[in-house]
Tab-separated table of C-alpha atoms in Angstrom:
chain	number	residue	atom	x	y	z
A	105	MET	CA	0.090	-0.110	0.245
A	106	SER	CA	2.987	2.279	0.813
A	107	ASP	CA	3.854	1.665	-2.879
A	108	LEU	CA	0.403	2.386	-4.065
A	109	CYS	CA	-0.032	5.578	-2.659
A	110	PRO	CA	3.038	7.462	-2.047
A	111	ARG	CA	1.529	10.855	-3.088
A	112	PHE	CA	-1.332	10.184	-0.308
A	113	GLU	CA	1.211	9.455	2.344
A	114	ASN	CA	3.410	12.596	1.273
A	115	ALA	CA	0.370	14.778	1.664
A	116	MET	CA	-0.687	13.255	4.939
A	117	GLU	CA	3.053	13.740	6.291
A	118	ILE	CA	2.729	17.481	5.689
A	119	ILE	CA	-0.891	17.844	6.899
A	120	SER	CA	-0.466	15.603	9.828
A	121	LYS	CA	2.853	17.727	11.109
A	122	ARG	CA	1.263	19.169	14.483
A	123	TRP	CA	0.039	22.654	14.218
A	124	VAL	CA	0.170	22.734	10.338
A	125	GLY	CA	-3.401	22.323	10.065
A	126	LEU	CA	-4.257	25.401	12.381
A	127	ILE	CA	-1.753	27.468	10.658
A	128	LEU	CA	-3.435	26.929	7.144
A	129	PHE	CA	-6.880	27.430	9.048
A	130	GLU	CA	-5.506	30.831	9.941
A	131	LEU	CA	-4.023	31.787	6.469
A	132	LEU	CA	-7.251	30.547	4.787
A	133	GLU	CA	-8.581	33.793	6.323
A	134	GLY	CA	-6.050	35.821	4.281
A	135	THR	CA	-2.619	37.414	4.454
A	136	LYS	CA	-1.229	37.682	7.944
A	137	ARG	CA	1.918	39.194	9.704
A	138	PHE	CA	3.974	36.853	11.962
A	139	SER	CA	2.812	38.828	15.023
A	140	GLU	CA	-0.800	38.162	14.092
A	141	MET	CA	-0.580	34.560	13.741
A	142	GLU	CA	1.607	34.483	16.992
A	143	ALA	CA	-1.472	36.231	18.801
A	144	ASP	CA	-3.866	33.949	17.197
A	145	LEU	CA	-2.063	30.768	17.713
A	146	PRO	CA	-1.450	28.599	20.803
A	147	ILE	CA	2.092	27.989	20.319
A	148	SER	CA	5.494	29.668	20.738
A	149	GLY	CA	7.101	32.091	18.151
A	150	ARG	CA	9.979	29.618	17.681
A	151	LEU	CA	7.594	26.779	16.819
A	152	LEU	CA	5.582	28.916	14.546
A	153	SER	CA	8.755	30.348	12.803
A	154	ASP	CA	9.699	26.663	12.427
A	155	ARG	CA	6.358	25.400	10.878
A	156	LEU	CA	6.261	28.512	8.488
A	157	LYS	CA	9.520	27.648	7.316
A	158	LEU	CA	8.476	23.972	6.502
A	159	LEU	CA	5.350	25.161	4.564
A	160	GLU	CA	7.280	27.814	2.648
A	161	GLN	CA	9.951	24.942	1.575
A	162	LYS	CA	6.897	22.983	0.544
A	163	GLU	CA	5.601	25.877	-1.474
A	164	ILE	CA	2.530	25.754	0.378
A	165	ILE	CA	3.006	29.411	1.761
A	166	GLU	CA	4.620	32.386	0.360
A	167	ARG	CA	6.346	34.868	2.506
A	168	ASN	CA	6.456	38.450	1.103
A	169	ILE	CA	8.840	41.195	2.667
A	170	TYR	CA	8.057	44.773	2.315
A	171	SER	CA	10.877	47.025	2.563
A	172	GLU	CA	9.284	49.718	4.786
A	173	PHE	CA	10.508	50.732	8.176
A	174	PRO	CA	10.170	48.635	10.261
A	175	VAL	CA	10.300	45.863	7.885
A	176	ARG	CA	6.893	44.251	7.265
A	177	ILE	CA	6.944	40.477	6.564
A	178	GLU	CA	3.520	38.826	5.583
A	179	TYR	CA	2.538	35.380	4.957
A	180	SER	CA	0.164	34.002	2.440
A	181	LEU	CA	-1.184	30.790	0.939
A	182	SER	CA	0.392	29.973	-2.333
A	183	GLU	CA	-2.028	28.246	-5.103
A	184	LYS	CA	-0.891	24.792	-3.832
A	185	GLY	CA	-1.572	25.984	-0.207
A	186	LYS	CA	-4.995	27.497	-0.977
A	187	ALA	CA	-5.747	24.108	-2.858
A	188	LEU	CA	-5.891	22.661	0.502
A	189	GLU	CA	-9.078	24.473	1.500
A	190	PRO	CA	-11.638	21.520	0.787
A	191	VAL	CA	-9.457	19.381	2.971
A	192	ILE	CA	-9.421	21.751	5.992
A	193	GLN	CA	-13.284	22.297	5.208
A	194	GLU	CA	-14.044	18.483	5.263
A	195	ILE	CA	-12.112	18.232	8.510
A	196	GLN	CA	-14.028	21.076	9.966
A	197	HIS	CA	-17.357	19.420	8.682
A	198	TRP	CA	-16.438	16.114	10.312
A	199	ALA	CA	-15.505	17.902	13.515
A	200	ASP	CA	-18.627	19.818	13.818
A	201	ASP	CA	-20.652	16.778	13.410
A	202	TRP	CA	-18.609	14.315	15.059
A	203	VAL	CA	-16.385	15.702	17.940
A	204	SER	CA	-18.257	16.536	20.938
A	205	MET	CA	-17.325	18.899	23.847
A	206	GLU	CA	-16.842	15.604	25.817
A	207	ASP	CA	-14.338	14.197	23.418
A	208	ILE	CA	-12.363	17.676	23.771
A	209	ASP	CA	-12.434	17.638	27.450
A	210	GLU	CA	-11.358	13.978	27.592
A	211	SER	CA	-8.396	14.507	25.427
A	212	LYS	CA	-7.277	17.293	27.768
A	213	VAL	CA	-7.160	14.895	30.642
B	250	MET	CA	-7.998	30.655	17.939
B	251	SER	CA	-7.486	27.611	20.055
B	252	ASP	CA	-10.497	28.577	21.829
B	253	LEU	CA	-12.396	29.332	18.704
B	254	CYS	CA	-12.094	25.831	17.250
B	255	PRO	CA	-11.528	23.217	19.718
B	256	ARG	CA	-13.498	20.788	17.695
B	257	PHE	CA	-11.125	21.502	14.632
B	258	GLU	CA	-8.055	20.995	16.787
B	259	ASN	CA	-9.461	17.758	18.383
B	260	ALA	CA	-10.229	16.379	14.747
B	261	MET	CA	-6.733	17.248	13.590
B	262	GLU	CA	-5.099	15.562	16.705
B	263	ILE	CA	-7.014	12.354	15.658
B	264	ILE	CA	-6.355	12.371	11.813
B	265	SER	CA	-2.656	13.814	12.098
B	266	LYS	CA	-1.538	10.929	14.433
B	267	ARG	CA	1.003	9.181	12.179
B	268	TRP	CA	-0.291	6.317	10.076
B	269	VAL	CA	-3.955	7.018	10.919
B	270	GLY	CA	-4.564	8.286	7.687
B	271	LEU	CA	-3.169	5.347	5.966
B	272	ILE	CA	-5.299	3.007	8.272
B	273	LEU	CA	-8.434	4.940	7.272
B	274	PHE	CA	-7.433	4.965	3.527
B	275	GLU	CA	-7.187	1.023	4.070
B	276	LEU	CA	-10.522	0.614	5.875
B	277	LEU	CA	-12.669	2.871	3.517
B	278	GLU	CA	-12.002	-0.300	1.151
B	279	GLY	CA	-13.866	-2.213	3.403
B	280	THR	CA	-13.845	-4.461	6.578
B	281	LYS	CA	-10.347	-6.008	7.052
B	282	ARG	CA	-8.715	-8.477	9.121
B	283	PHE	CA	-5.665	-7.402	11.339
B	284	SER	CA	-3.344	-9.557	9.104
B	285	GLU	CA	-4.657	-8.135	6.032
B	286	MET	CA	-3.833	-4.787	7.446
B	287	GLU	CA	-0.445	-5.732	8.451
B	288	ALA	CA	0.369	-7.085	5.070
B	289	ASP	CA	-0.707	-3.936	3.345
B	290	LEU	CA	0.579	-1.154	5.652
B	291	PRO	CA	4.421	-0.176	6.129
B	292	ILE	CA	4.212	-0.386	9.839
B	293	SER	CA	5.036	-2.943	12.536
B	294	GLY	CA	2.226	-5.094	13.850
B	295	ARG	CA	2.786	-3.667	17.433
B	296	LEU	CA	2.350	-0.014	16.024
B	297	LEU	CA	-0.818	-1.044	13.845
B	298	SER	CA	-2.091	-2.405	17.112
B	299	ASP	CA	-1.603	0.654	19.084
B	300	ARG	CA	-3.356	2.838	16.399
B	301	LEU	CA	-6.352	0.535	15.994
B	302	LYS	CA	-6.690	0.651	19.893
B	303	LEU	CA	-6.775	4.388	19.659
B	304	LEU	CA	-9.245	4.498	16.602
B	305	GLU	CA	-11.762	2.234	18.495
B	306	GLN	CA	-11.513	4.236	21.851
B	307	LYS	CA	-12.293	7.253	19.406
B	308	GLU	CA	-15.172	5.367	17.965
B	309	ILE	CA	-13.981	5.640	14.721
B	310	ILE	CA	-13.475	2.062	14.059
B	311	GLU	CA	-15.469	-1.259	15.406
B	312	ARG	CA	-13.620	-4.516	16.238
B	313	ASN	CA	-15.803	-7.681	15.591
B	314	ILE	CA	-14.687	-10.805	17.129
B	315	TYR	CA	-16.348	-13.964	15.519
B	316	SER	CA	-15.849	-16.909	17.801
B	317	GLU	CA	-14.763	-19.434	15.121
B	318	PHE	CA	-11.649	-21.610	15.327
B	319	PRO	CA	-9.268	-20.062	14.920
B	320	VAL	CA	-10.999	-16.791	16.395
B	321	ARG	CA	-11.458	-14.292	13.388
B	322	ILE	CA	-11.046	-10.665	14.285
B	323	GLU	CA	-12.268	-7.791	11.632
B	324	TYR	CA	-12.082	-4.308	11.758
B	325	SER	CA	-14.313	-1.842	9.993
B	326	LEU	CA	-15.355	1.855	9.965
B	327	SER	CA	-18.012	3.128	12.375
B	328	GLU	CA	-20.377	5.815	10.963
B	329	LYS	CA	-18.095	8.274	12.569
B	330	GLY	CA	-15.286	6.864	10.756
B	331	LYS	CA	-16.933	6.421	7.417
B	332	ALA	CA	-17.904	10.235	7.832
B	333	LEU	CA	-14.163	10.687	7.215
B	334	GLU	CA	-14.443	9.666	3.803
B	335	PRO	CA	-14.711	13.100	2.209
B	336	VAL	CA	-11.719	14.201	4.347
B	337	ILE	CA	-9.579	11.353	2.990
B	338	GLN	CA	-11.009	11.953	-0.695
B	339	GLU	CA	-9.936	15.798	-0.514
B	340	ILE	CA	-6.337	14.879	0.700
B	341	GLN	CA	-6.204	12.072	-2.146
B	342	HIS	CA	-7.148	14.833	-4.561
B	343	TRP	CA	-4.771	17.420	-3.495
B	344	ALA	CA	-2.053	14.862	-3.350
B	345	ASP	CA	-2.773	14.071	-6.970
B	346	ASP	CA	-2.605	17.546	-8.174
B	347	TRP	CA	0.082	18.788	-6.193
B	348	VAL	CA	2.339	16.306	-5.002
B	349	SER	CA	5.169	15.443	-7.596
B	350	MET	CA	7.191	12.635	-7.566
B	351	GLU	CA	10.293	14.963	-6.728
B	352	ASP	CA	8.420	15.615	-3.623
B	353	ILE	CA	8.420	12.435	-2.696
B	354	ASP	CA	11.836	11.545	-3.521
B	355	GLU	CA	13.099	14.699	-1.668
B	356	SER	CA	11.349	14.028	1.565
B	357	LYS	CA	13.156	10.560	1.449
B	358	VAL	CA	16.360	11.963	1.629
């Protein structure tokens, strides 16, 4: 099976990386500055920076630097990243239908 | 944001667990015996067993024991698990469209 669907496996490897889903969810709202994402997401700046680098390397996000003072750096989804919207939407649908507040409390224990 | 979408985060936590995607992909084909899955998937029996227990606990799969000799144990998706089909399909679509064989070779390095 691993040989039958290396593409699926590769996609899962990216999406399944912890926090990548939430970062994509965040960027589907639109272009964001690093500081905005840092404020919105429950992770450290260092971890966020690490994930953004990974997603940039995978060509899922784009990093734009504006030479203002102070310099402005913005992140947005590339075409490849925007194409993940149906994936994120379907996960959200499933979560709305099937994840209960009890499930969430349980996994916090 | 963590507070805004705890359901999404909880869903991602399950789906993003390594090998869960491939196990779901496998069970979408239909009911399977442990030995069939072990043969199809590139993971150890111990790891497979661990993931199946997790998915059973999350009520995503069902485990049926048939009192034959030798005893037959089969796994299948529950309604909650079957509802993940659109998620898996969208990941497959994205992978077909956007993951190249070069990407796969790169991630193997």
